[in-house]
Short mmCIF file of N, CA and C in Angstrom, two decimals:
data_model
loop_
_atom_site.label_atom_id
_atom_site.label_comp_id
_atom_site.label_asym_id
_atom_site.label_seq_id
_atom_site.Cartn_x
_atom_site.Cartn_y
_atom_site.Cartn_z
N MET A 414 -27.17 -1.39 -32.74
CA MET A 414 -27.03 -1.18 -31.31
C MET A 414 -26.75 -2.47 -30.53
N PRO A 415 -27.40 -3.58 -30.83
CA PRO A 415 -27.11 -4.79 -30.06
C PRO A 415 -25.64 -5.20 -30.15
N MET A 416 -25.00 -4.97 -31.28
CA MET A 416 -23.59 -5.35 -31.43
C MET A 416 -22.72 -4.52 -30.48
N LYS A 417 -23.02 -3.23 -30.32
CA LYS A 417 -22.26 -2.38 -29.42
C LYS A 417 -22.42 -2.87 -27.98
N ARG A 418 -23.63 -3.23 -27.61
CA ARG A 418 -23.88 -3.75 -26.26
C ARG A 418 -23.13 -5.06 -26.04
N TYR A 419 -23.13 -5.90 -27.04
CA TYR A 419 -22.43 -7.18 -26.95
C TYR A 419 -20.93 -6.95 -26.76
N LEU A 420 -20.35 -6.06 -27.56
CA LEU A 420 -18.93 -5.77 -27.44
C LEU A 420 -18.59 -5.16 -26.09
N PHE A 421 -19.47 -4.26 -25.63
CA PHE A 421 -19.27 -3.64 -24.32
C PHE A 421 -19.31 -4.71 -23.23
N ALA A 422 -20.26 -5.63 -23.31
CA ALA A 422 -20.38 -6.70 -22.31
C ALA A 422 -19.14 -7.59 -22.33
N CYS A 423 -18.66 -7.92 -23.52
CA CYS A 423 -17.46 -8.76 -23.63
C CYS A 423 -16.24 -8.06 -23.04
N LEU A 424 -16.07 -6.80 -23.37
CA LEU A 424 -14.94 -6.03 -22.85
C LEU A 424 -15.02 -5.93 -21.33
N THR A 425 -16.19 -5.69 -20.81
CA THR A 425 -16.38 -5.61 -19.36
C THR A 425 -16.00 -6.92 -18.69
N MET A 426 -16.41 -8.04 -19.26
CA MET A 426 -16.10 -9.34 -18.69
C MET A 426 -14.59 -9.59 -18.70
N ILE A 427 -13.93 -9.20 -19.77
CA ILE A 427 -12.48 -9.39 -19.86
C ILE A 427 -11.78 -8.57 -18.79
N LEU A 428 -12.20 -7.32 -18.61
CA LEU A 428 -11.58 -6.46 -17.61
C LEU A 428 -11.83 -6.98 -16.20
N LEU A 429 -13.06 -7.41 -15.93
CA LEU A 429 -13.38 -7.95 -14.61
C LEU A 429 -12.59 -9.22 -14.34
N GLN A 430 -12.45 -10.06 -15.33
CA GLN A 430 -11.70 -11.30 -15.17
C GLN A 430 -10.24 -10.98 -14.85
N GLY A 431 -9.67 -10.01 -15.52
CA GLY A 431 -8.29 -9.60 -15.25
C GLY A 431 -8.14 -9.07 -13.84
N SER A 432 -9.10 -8.27 -13.36
CA SER A 432 -9.06 -7.75 -11.99
C SER A 432 -9.16 -8.88 -10.99
N PHE A 433 -10.03 -9.84 -11.26
CA PHE A 433 -10.19 -10.98 -10.36
C PHE A 433 -8.90 -11.78 -10.30
N LEU A 434 -8.29 -12.04 -11.42
CA LEU A 434 -7.06 -12.81 -11.44
C LEU A 434 -5.94 -12.08 -10.71
N GLN A 435 -5.89 -10.76 -10.88
CA GLN A 435 -4.85 -9.99 -10.21
C GLN A 435 -5.04 -10.07 -8.69
N ALA A 436 -6.30 -9.99 -8.23
CA ALA A 436 -6.57 -10.05 -6.81
C ALA A 436 -6.21 -11.43 -6.25
N GLN A 437 -6.31 -12.46 -7.06
CA GLN A 437 -5.99 -13.81 -6.61
C GLN A 437 -4.48 -14.06 -6.56
N ASN A 438 -3.70 -13.19 -7.17
CA ASN A 438 -2.26 -13.36 -7.25
C ASN A 438 -1.62 -12.87 -5.94
N LEU A 439 -1.67 -13.70 -4.91
CA LEU A 439 -1.16 -13.31 -3.61
C LEU A 439 0.36 -13.28 -3.61
N VAL A 440 0.91 -12.34 -2.85
CA VAL A 440 2.35 -12.25 -2.70
C VAL A 440 2.79 -13.38 -1.78
N GLN A 441 3.79 -14.11 -2.19
CA GLN A 441 4.33 -15.18 -1.35
C GLN A 441 5.17 -14.55 -0.25
N ASP A 442 5.16 -15.20 0.92
CA ASP A 442 6.00 -14.72 2.01
C ASP A 442 7.43 -14.59 1.51
N THR A 443 8.06 -13.49 1.85
CA THR A 443 9.39 -13.19 1.35
C THR A 443 10.31 -12.85 2.51
N CYS A 444 11.54 -13.26 2.43
CA CYS A 444 12.52 -12.94 3.46
C CYS A 444 13.33 -11.71 3.00
N ILE A 445 13.10 -10.62 3.69
CA ILE A 445 13.79 -9.36 3.39
C ILE A 445 14.33 -8.83 4.72
N ASN A 446 15.51 -8.28 4.71
CA ASN A 446 16.03 -7.65 5.92
C ASN A 446 15.25 -6.36 6.15
N VAL A 447 14.52 -6.32 7.24
CA VAL A 447 13.64 -5.19 7.53
C VAL A 447 14.42 -3.88 7.68
N ASP A 448 15.56 -3.93 8.33
CA ASP A 448 16.37 -2.71 8.51
C ASP A 448 16.79 -2.15 7.16
N THR A 449 17.14 -3.03 6.23
CA THR A 449 17.54 -2.59 4.89
C THR A 449 16.34 -2.00 4.15
N LEU A 450 15.18 -2.63 4.29
CA LEU A 450 13.96 -2.12 3.66
C LEU A 450 13.62 -0.71 4.16
N ILE A 451 13.67 -0.53 5.47
CA ILE A 451 13.34 0.79 6.04
C ILE A 451 14.40 1.81 5.66
N ALA A 452 15.66 1.43 5.70
CA ALA A 452 16.73 2.36 5.29
C ALA A 452 16.53 2.80 3.85
N GLU A 453 16.16 1.87 3.00
CA GLU A 453 15.92 2.21 1.59
C GLU A 453 14.75 3.18 1.47
N SER A 454 13.68 2.94 2.20
CA SER A 454 12.51 3.82 2.11
C SER A 454 12.83 5.23 2.62
N MET A 455 13.68 5.33 3.64
CA MET A 455 14.04 6.62 4.22
C MET A 455 14.84 7.50 3.25
N LYS A 456 15.49 6.89 2.28
CA LYS A 456 16.25 7.65 1.29
C LYS A 456 15.35 8.61 0.51
N TYR A 457 14.05 8.34 0.50
CA TYR A 457 13.14 9.11 -0.34
C TYR A 457 12.32 10.14 0.44
N LEU A 458 12.64 10.31 1.73
CA LEU A 458 11.94 11.34 2.51
C LEU A 458 12.05 12.68 1.78
N GLY A 459 10.93 13.37 1.68
CA GLY A 459 10.91 14.66 1.00
C GLY A 459 10.65 14.59 -0.49
N THR A 460 10.68 13.39 -1.07
CA THR A 460 10.37 13.25 -2.50
C THR A 460 8.93 13.73 -2.70
N PRO A 461 8.67 14.53 -3.73
CA PRO A 461 7.33 15.08 -3.89
C PRO A 461 6.27 14.04 -4.25
N TYR A 462 5.03 14.38 -3.89
CA TYR A 462 3.89 13.56 -4.28
C TYR A 462 3.63 13.83 -5.77
N ARG A 463 3.32 12.79 -6.48
CA ARG A 463 2.90 12.93 -7.88
C ARG A 463 1.80 11.91 -8.13
N TRP A 464 0.65 12.38 -8.59
CA TRP A 464 -0.46 11.48 -8.89
C TRP A 464 0.01 10.43 -9.89
N ALA A 465 -0.24 9.17 -9.58
CA ALA A 465 0.19 8.02 -10.40
C ALA A 465 1.71 7.93 -10.51
N GLY A 466 2.43 8.61 -9.62
CA GLY A 466 3.89 8.59 -9.65
C GLY A 466 4.44 7.29 -9.12
N LYS A 467 5.47 6.81 -9.79
CA LYS A 467 6.06 5.53 -9.40
C LYS A 467 7.58 5.54 -9.51
N SER A 468 8.17 6.73 -9.41
CA SER A 468 9.62 6.82 -9.50
C SER A 468 10.12 7.91 -8.54
N PRO A 469 11.42 7.95 -8.30
CA PRO A 469 11.97 8.98 -7.41
C PRO A 469 11.71 10.42 -7.86
N LYS A 470 11.21 10.61 -9.06
CA LYS A 470 10.82 11.96 -9.48
C LYS A 470 9.54 12.39 -8.78
N GLY A 471 8.77 11.42 -8.30
CA GLY A 471 7.53 11.68 -7.59
C GLY A 471 6.74 10.40 -7.45
N PHE A 472 6.15 10.20 -6.25
CA PHE A 472 5.40 8.98 -5.96
C PHE A 472 3.99 9.30 -5.50
N ASP A 473 3.04 8.43 -5.86
CA ASP A 473 1.79 8.39 -5.11
C ASP A 473 2.01 7.31 -4.06
N CYS A 474 1.03 7.07 -3.20
CA CYS A 474 1.26 6.15 -2.08
C CYS A 474 1.58 4.74 -2.54
N ALA A 475 0.78 4.18 -3.43
CA ALA A 475 0.99 2.81 -3.89
C ALA A 475 2.23 2.71 -4.78
N GLY A 476 2.51 3.76 -5.52
CA GLY A 476 3.72 3.77 -6.34
C GLY A 476 4.96 3.68 -5.46
N PHE A 477 4.90 4.35 -4.31
CA PHE A 477 6.04 4.32 -3.38
C PHE A 477 6.24 2.92 -2.80
N THR A 478 5.18 2.32 -2.25
CA THR A 478 5.33 0.99 -1.65
C THR A 478 5.72 -0.04 -2.70
N ARG A 479 5.15 0.10 -3.88
CA ARG A 479 5.50 -0.84 -4.96
C ARG A 479 6.97 -0.69 -5.35
N TYR A 480 7.45 0.55 -5.42
CA TYR A 480 8.84 0.82 -5.78
C TYR A 480 9.79 0.25 -4.73
N ILE A 481 9.50 0.52 -3.46
CA ILE A 481 10.39 0.04 -2.38
C ILE A 481 10.42 -1.47 -2.34
N TYR A 482 9.28 -2.11 -2.31
CA TYR A 482 9.27 -3.57 -2.26
C TYR A 482 9.84 -4.17 -3.56
N GLY A 483 9.66 -3.48 -4.66
CA GLY A 483 10.21 -3.95 -5.94
C GLY A 483 11.73 -4.03 -5.91
N LYS A 484 12.36 -3.15 -5.14
CA LYS A 484 13.81 -3.19 -5.02
C LYS A 484 14.29 -4.47 -4.34
N PHE A 485 13.35 -5.17 -3.69
CA PHE A 485 13.68 -6.41 -2.98
C PHE A 485 13.04 -7.63 -3.65
N GLY A 486 12.64 -7.43 -4.92
CA GLY A 486 12.12 -8.55 -5.70
C GLY A 486 10.65 -8.88 -5.51
N VAL A 487 9.91 -8.01 -4.83
CA VAL A 487 8.48 -8.25 -4.59
C VAL A 487 7.67 -7.35 -5.52
N THR A 488 6.78 -7.94 -6.29
CA THR A 488 5.93 -7.17 -7.19
C THR A 488 4.57 -6.96 -6.55
N LEU A 489 4.26 -5.70 -6.24
CA LEU A 489 2.96 -5.35 -5.67
C LEU A 489 2.07 -4.77 -6.76
N ALA A 490 0.78 -4.83 -6.53
CA ALA A 490 -0.19 -4.23 -7.45
C ALA A 490 0.06 -2.72 -7.53
N PRO A 491 -0.36 -2.08 -8.61
CA PRO A 491 -0.12 -0.65 -8.77
C PRO A 491 -1.01 0.26 -7.93
N ALA A 492 -2.08 -0.29 -7.34
CA ALA A 492 -3.00 0.53 -6.54
C ALA A 492 -3.08 -0.01 -5.12
N ALA A 493 -3.38 0.87 -4.16
CA ALA A 493 -3.44 0.49 -2.75
C ALA A 493 -4.43 -0.65 -2.51
N GLY A 494 -5.60 -0.59 -3.11
CA GLY A 494 -6.60 -1.64 -2.93
C GLY A 494 -6.11 -2.98 -3.41
N GLY A 495 -5.41 -2.99 -4.53
CA GLY A 495 -4.84 -4.22 -5.06
C GLY A 495 -3.76 -4.78 -4.14
N GLN A 496 -2.97 -3.89 -3.56
CA GLN A 496 -1.94 -4.34 -2.63
C GLN A 496 -2.57 -4.97 -1.39
N TYR A 497 -3.66 -4.39 -0.92
CA TYR A 497 -4.33 -4.92 0.27
C TYR A 497 -4.85 -6.34 0.01
N SER A 498 -5.28 -6.59 -1.19
CA SER A 498 -5.84 -7.91 -1.51
C SER A 498 -4.75 -8.95 -1.80
N MET A 499 -3.50 -8.52 -1.90
CA MET A 499 -2.41 -9.42 -2.29
C MET A 499 -1.65 -10.07 -1.14
N CYS A 500 -1.82 -9.57 0.07
CA CYS A 500 -0.96 -10.08 1.13
C CYS A 500 -1.73 -10.53 2.36
N LYS A 501 -1.03 -11.21 3.24
CA LYS A 501 -1.61 -11.82 4.44
C LYS A 501 -1.98 -10.74 5.46
N LYS A 502 -3.25 -10.70 5.84
CA LYS A 502 -3.72 -9.72 6.82
C LYS A 502 -3.16 -10.07 8.20
N VAL A 503 -2.86 -9.03 8.98
CA VAL A 503 -2.37 -9.22 10.34
C VAL A 503 -3.19 -8.36 11.30
N GLU A 504 -3.32 -8.84 12.51
CA GLU A 504 -4.03 -8.09 13.56
C GLU A 504 -3.15 -6.96 14.06
N ASN A 505 -3.78 -5.92 14.57
CA ASN A 505 -3.02 -4.75 15.04
C ASN A 505 -2.05 -5.09 16.15
N ASP A 506 -2.40 -6.05 17.00
CA ASP A 506 -1.51 -6.38 18.11
C ASP A 506 -0.30 -7.22 17.69
N THR A 507 -0.24 -7.60 16.43
CA THR A 507 0.93 -8.34 15.92
C THR A 507 1.68 -7.54 14.86
N LEU A 508 1.36 -6.27 14.72
CA LEU A 508 1.98 -5.41 13.72
C LEU A 508 3.49 -5.36 13.92
N LYS A 509 4.23 -5.38 12.80
CA LYS A 509 5.69 -5.32 12.84
C LYS A 509 6.21 -4.29 11.84
N VAL A 510 7.43 -3.84 12.07
CA VAL A 510 8.09 -2.94 11.13
C VAL A 510 8.18 -3.66 9.79
N GLY A 511 7.87 -2.94 8.72
CA GLY A 511 7.88 -3.50 7.37
C GLY A 511 6.51 -3.89 6.87
N ASP A 512 5.53 -4.02 7.78
CA ASP A 512 4.17 -4.34 7.35
C ASP A 512 3.59 -3.16 6.57
N LEU A 513 2.66 -3.47 5.71
CA LEU A 513 1.93 -2.43 4.99
C LEU A 513 0.68 -2.09 5.78
N VAL A 514 0.36 -0.79 5.88
CA VAL A 514 -0.85 -0.35 6.56
C VAL A 514 -1.73 0.40 5.55
N PHE A 515 -3.04 0.21 5.69
CA PHE A 515 -3.99 0.70 4.70
C PHE A 515 -5.05 1.60 5.33
N TYR A 516 -5.44 2.59 4.54
CA TYR A 516 -6.38 3.60 5.00
C TYR A 516 -7.44 3.84 3.95
N GLY A 517 -8.60 4.29 4.43
CA GLY A 517 -9.66 4.67 3.51
C GLY A 517 -9.30 5.95 2.80
N GLY A 518 -9.88 6.12 1.63
CA GLY A 518 -9.62 7.33 0.85
C GLY A 518 -10.43 8.51 1.36
N ARG A 519 -10.21 9.66 0.80
CA ARG A 519 -10.92 10.88 1.22
C ARG A 519 -12.41 10.80 0.92
N LYS A 520 -12.75 10.33 -0.27
CA LYS A 520 -14.14 10.30 -0.69
C LYS A 520 -14.85 9.03 -0.25
N HIS A 521 -14.12 7.94 -0.15
CA HIS A 521 -14.71 6.64 0.19
C HIS A 521 -13.90 6.04 1.35
N ALA A 522 -14.15 6.53 2.55
CA ALA A 522 -13.33 6.17 3.70
C ALA A 522 -13.39 4.69 4.07
N LYS A 523 -14.38 3.96 3.55
CA LYS A 523 -14.48 2.54 3.90
C LYS A 523 -13.77 1.63 2.91
N SER A 524 -13.32 2.17 1.80
CA SER A 524 -12.57 1.35 0.85
C SER A 524 -11.13 1.84 0.81
N VAL A 525 -10.21 0.91 0.61
CA VAL A 525 -8.78 1.23 0.64
C VAL A 525 -8.44 2.29 -0.40
N GLY A 526 -7.77 3.33 0.06
CA GLY A 526 -7.36 4.39 -0.83
C GLY A 526 -5.96 4.90 -0.55
N HIS A 527 -5.30 4.33 0.47
CA HIS A 527 -3.97 4.82 0.85
C HIS A 527 -3.19 3.70 1.51
N VAL A 528 -1.86 3.72 1.33
CA VAL A 528 -0.99 2.68 1.89
C VAL A 528 0.33 3.29 2.32
N GLY A 529 0.92 2.69 3.36
CA GLY A 529 2.24 3.09 3.83
C GLY A 529 2.97 1.88 4.40
N ILE A 530 4.21 2.09 4.81
CA ILE A 530 5.05 1.02 5.37
C ILE A 530 5.36 1.36 6.82
N VAL A 531 5.11 0.43 7.74
CA VAL A 531 5.37 0.64 9.16
C VAL A 531 6.88 0.77 9.39
N THR A 532 7.27 1.84 10.09
CA THR A 532 8.69 2.07 10.39
C THR A 532 9.00 1.88 11.87
N GLU A 533 7.98 1.91 12.71
CA GLU A 533 8.18 1.79 14.16
C GLU A 533 6.88 1.34 14.79
N VAL A 534 6.95 0.43 15.75
CA VAL A 534 5.77 -0.01 16.50
C VAL A 534 6.03 0.28 17.97
N ASN A 535 5.09 0.96 18.62
CA ASN A 535 5.22 1.32 20.03
C ASN A 535 4.49 0.33 20.93
N ASP A 536 4.88 0.30 22.19
CA ASP A 536 4.28 -0.62 23.15
C ASP A 536 2.78 -0.37 23.35
N ASP A 537 2.33 0.86 23.12
CA ASP A 537 0.92 1.18 23.32
C ASP A 537 0.05 0.84 22.11
N GLY A 538 0.64 0.22 21.09
CA GLY A 538 -0.12 -0.19 19.91
C GLY A 538 -0.11 0.83 18.78
N THR A 539 0.39 2.04 19.06
CA THR A 539 0.51 3.02 17.98
C THR A 539 1.76 2.70 17.17
N PHE A 540 1.84 3.31 16.02
CA PHE A 540 2.99 3.05 15.15
C PHE A 540 3.25 4.27 14.29
N ARG A 541 4.38 4.27 13.63
CA ARG A 541 4.71 5.29 12.63
C ARG A 541 4.82 4.58 11.30
N PHE A 542 4.51 5.31 10.24
CA PHE A 542 4.60 4.72 8.91
C PHE A 542 5.09 5.76 7.92
N ILE A 543 5.82 5.28 6.93
CA ILE A 543 6.33 6.14 5.87
C ILE A 543 5.41 5.97 4.66
N HIS A 544 5.08 7.09 4.03
CA HIS A 544 4.13 7.05 2.92
C HIS A 544 4.25 8.33 2.11
N SER A 545 3.54 8.35 1.00
CA SER A 545 3.51 9.54 0.16
C SER A 545 2.20 10.27 0.39
N SER A 546 2.27 11.41 1.04
CA SER A 546 1.07 12.20 1.29
C SER A 546 0.92 13.25 0.19
N THR A 547 -0.31 13.55 -0.14
CA THR A 547 -0.55 14.50 -1.23
C THR A 547 0.01 15.88 -0.92
N GLN A 548 0.04 16.26 0.35
CA GLN A 548 0.51 17.60 0.70
C GLN A 548 2.01 17.71 0.91
N SER A 549 2.63 16.63 1.41
CA SER A 549 4.04 16.74 1.79
C SER A 549 4.98 15.78 1.08
N GLY A 550 4.46 14.91 0.23
CA GLY A 550 5.31 13.91 -0.40
C GLY A 550 5.66 12.81 0.59
N ILE A 551 6.85 12.25 0.48
CA ILE A 551 7.24 11.13 1.35
C ILE A 551 7.55 11.67 2.74
N VAL A 552 6.77 11.19 3.72
CA VAL A 552 6.89 11.63 5.11
C VAL A 552 6.67 10.43 6.04
N ILE A 553 7.01 10.64 7.29
CA ILE A 553 6.69 9.67 8.34
C ILE A 553 5.58 10.27 9.19
N THR A 554 4.55 9.47 9.43
CA THR A 554 3.37 9.93 10.15
C THR A 554 3.07 9.00 11.31
N ARG A 555 2.50 9.55 12.38
CA ARG A 555 2.06 8.76 13.53
C ARG A 555 0.66 8.22 13.27
N SER A 556 0.44 6.97 13.64
CA SER A 556 -0.86 6.34 13.40
C SER A 556 -2.00 6.99 14.18
N ASN A 557 -1.68 7.69 15.27
CA ASN A 557 -2.74 8.29 16.07
C ASN A 557 -3.09 9.72 15.65
N GLU A 558 -2.54 10.19 14.55
CA GLU A 558 -2.98 11.49 14.03
C GLU A 558 -4.43 11.33 13.59
N PRO A 559 -5.30 12.25 13.98
CA PRO A 559 -6.75 12.09 13.75
C PRO A 559 -7.13 11.75 12.31
N TYR A 560 -6.51 12.40 11.35
CA TYR A 560 -6.87 12.15 9.94
C TYR A 560 -6.69 10.69 9.59
N TYR A 561 -5.58 10.09 10.02
CA TYR A 561 -5.29 8.70 9.68
C TYR A 561 -5.99 7.73 10.64
N LYS A 562 -6.07 8.08 11.89
CA LYS A 562 -6.69 7.20 12.88
C LYS A 562 -8.12 6.83 12.49
N LYS A 563 -8.88 7.80 12.03
CA LYS A 563 -10.28 7.52 11.70
C LYS A 563 -10.43 6.79 10.36
N ARG A 564 -9.40 6.75 9.55
CA ARG A 564 -9.48 6.08 8.24
C ARG A 564 -8.77 4.72 8.19
N TYR A 565 -8.18 4.32 9.29
CA TYR A 565 -7.41 3.08 9.31
C TYR A 565 -8.31 1.88 8.98
N ILE A 566 -7.84 1.05 8.04
CA ILE A 566 -8.59 -0.13 7.62
C ILE A 566 -7.92 -1.41 8.13
N GLY A 567 -6.62 -1.52 7.98
CA GLY A 567 -5.94 -2.74 8.43
C GLY A 567 -4.52 -2.80 7.93
N ALA A 568 -3.89 -3.94 8.20
CA ALA A 568 -2.48 -4.14 7.84
C ALA A 568 -2.28 -5.51 7.23
N CYS A 569 -1.20 -5.65 6.50
CA CYS A 569 -0.84 -6.95 5.96
C CYS A 569 0.67 -7.11 5.95
N ARG A 570 1.08 -8.35 5.86
CA ARG A 570 2.50 -8.68 5.96
C ARG A 570 2.98 -9.37 4.70
N ILE A 571 4.14 -8.94 4.26
CA ILE A 571 4.81 -9.56 3.13
C ILE A 571 6.08 -10.26 3.60
N ILE A 572 6.77 -9.63 4.57
CA ILE A 572 8.03 -10.16 5.06
C ILE A 572 7.76 -11.30 6.04
N ALA A 573 8.36 -12.42 5.79
CA ALA A 573 8.21 -13.57 6.69
C ALA A 573 9.53 -14.33 6.71
N CYS A 574 10.36 -14.01 7.67
CA CYS A 574 11.59 -14.78 7.80
C CYS A 574 12.03 -14.79 9.24
N GLY A 575 12.29 -15.94 9.71
CA GLY A 575 12.82 -16.11 11.04
C GLY A 575 12.08 -15.33 12.09
N ASP A 576 12.82 -14.55 12.83
CA ASP A 576 12.28 -13.79 13.95
C ASP A 576 11.84 -12.40 13.56
N PHE A 577 12.04 -12.01 12.37
CA PHE A 577 11.72 -10.71 11.79
C PHE A 577 10.97 -9.91 12.81
#
């Protein structure tokens, strides 16, 4: 029995170390044309939701953002929480089109469980974002919809070029 515990402890440490290293791998500021990024994401409106999906056959939320940003040479983590830890956090009053927005999950509303890409920012501080919802697939949603408003955690920026 002690050998099994030792192996389990070693395996756990290896996995934790890998998670820690992944979280430390921050995305470098990247210059991407925001209009092109949003146009690319809009091509997938209506694509069905698929758990762990990462292709146009079906996306989960993080699979979608990872796929879109990947088309522009940016490698994001495969899960929403990992993506949140990879990029520069921004305040709501500085939100821009192309930023990633993060939400709590259904079961654990205080930990990141969902991600989308901002497509429009309004003068009143509300915004729209494109994401993969479990019920409708790739859709555009308003930030002030009650379900999302109460789960909003924060935003981060990957695009950094000029006046973007």
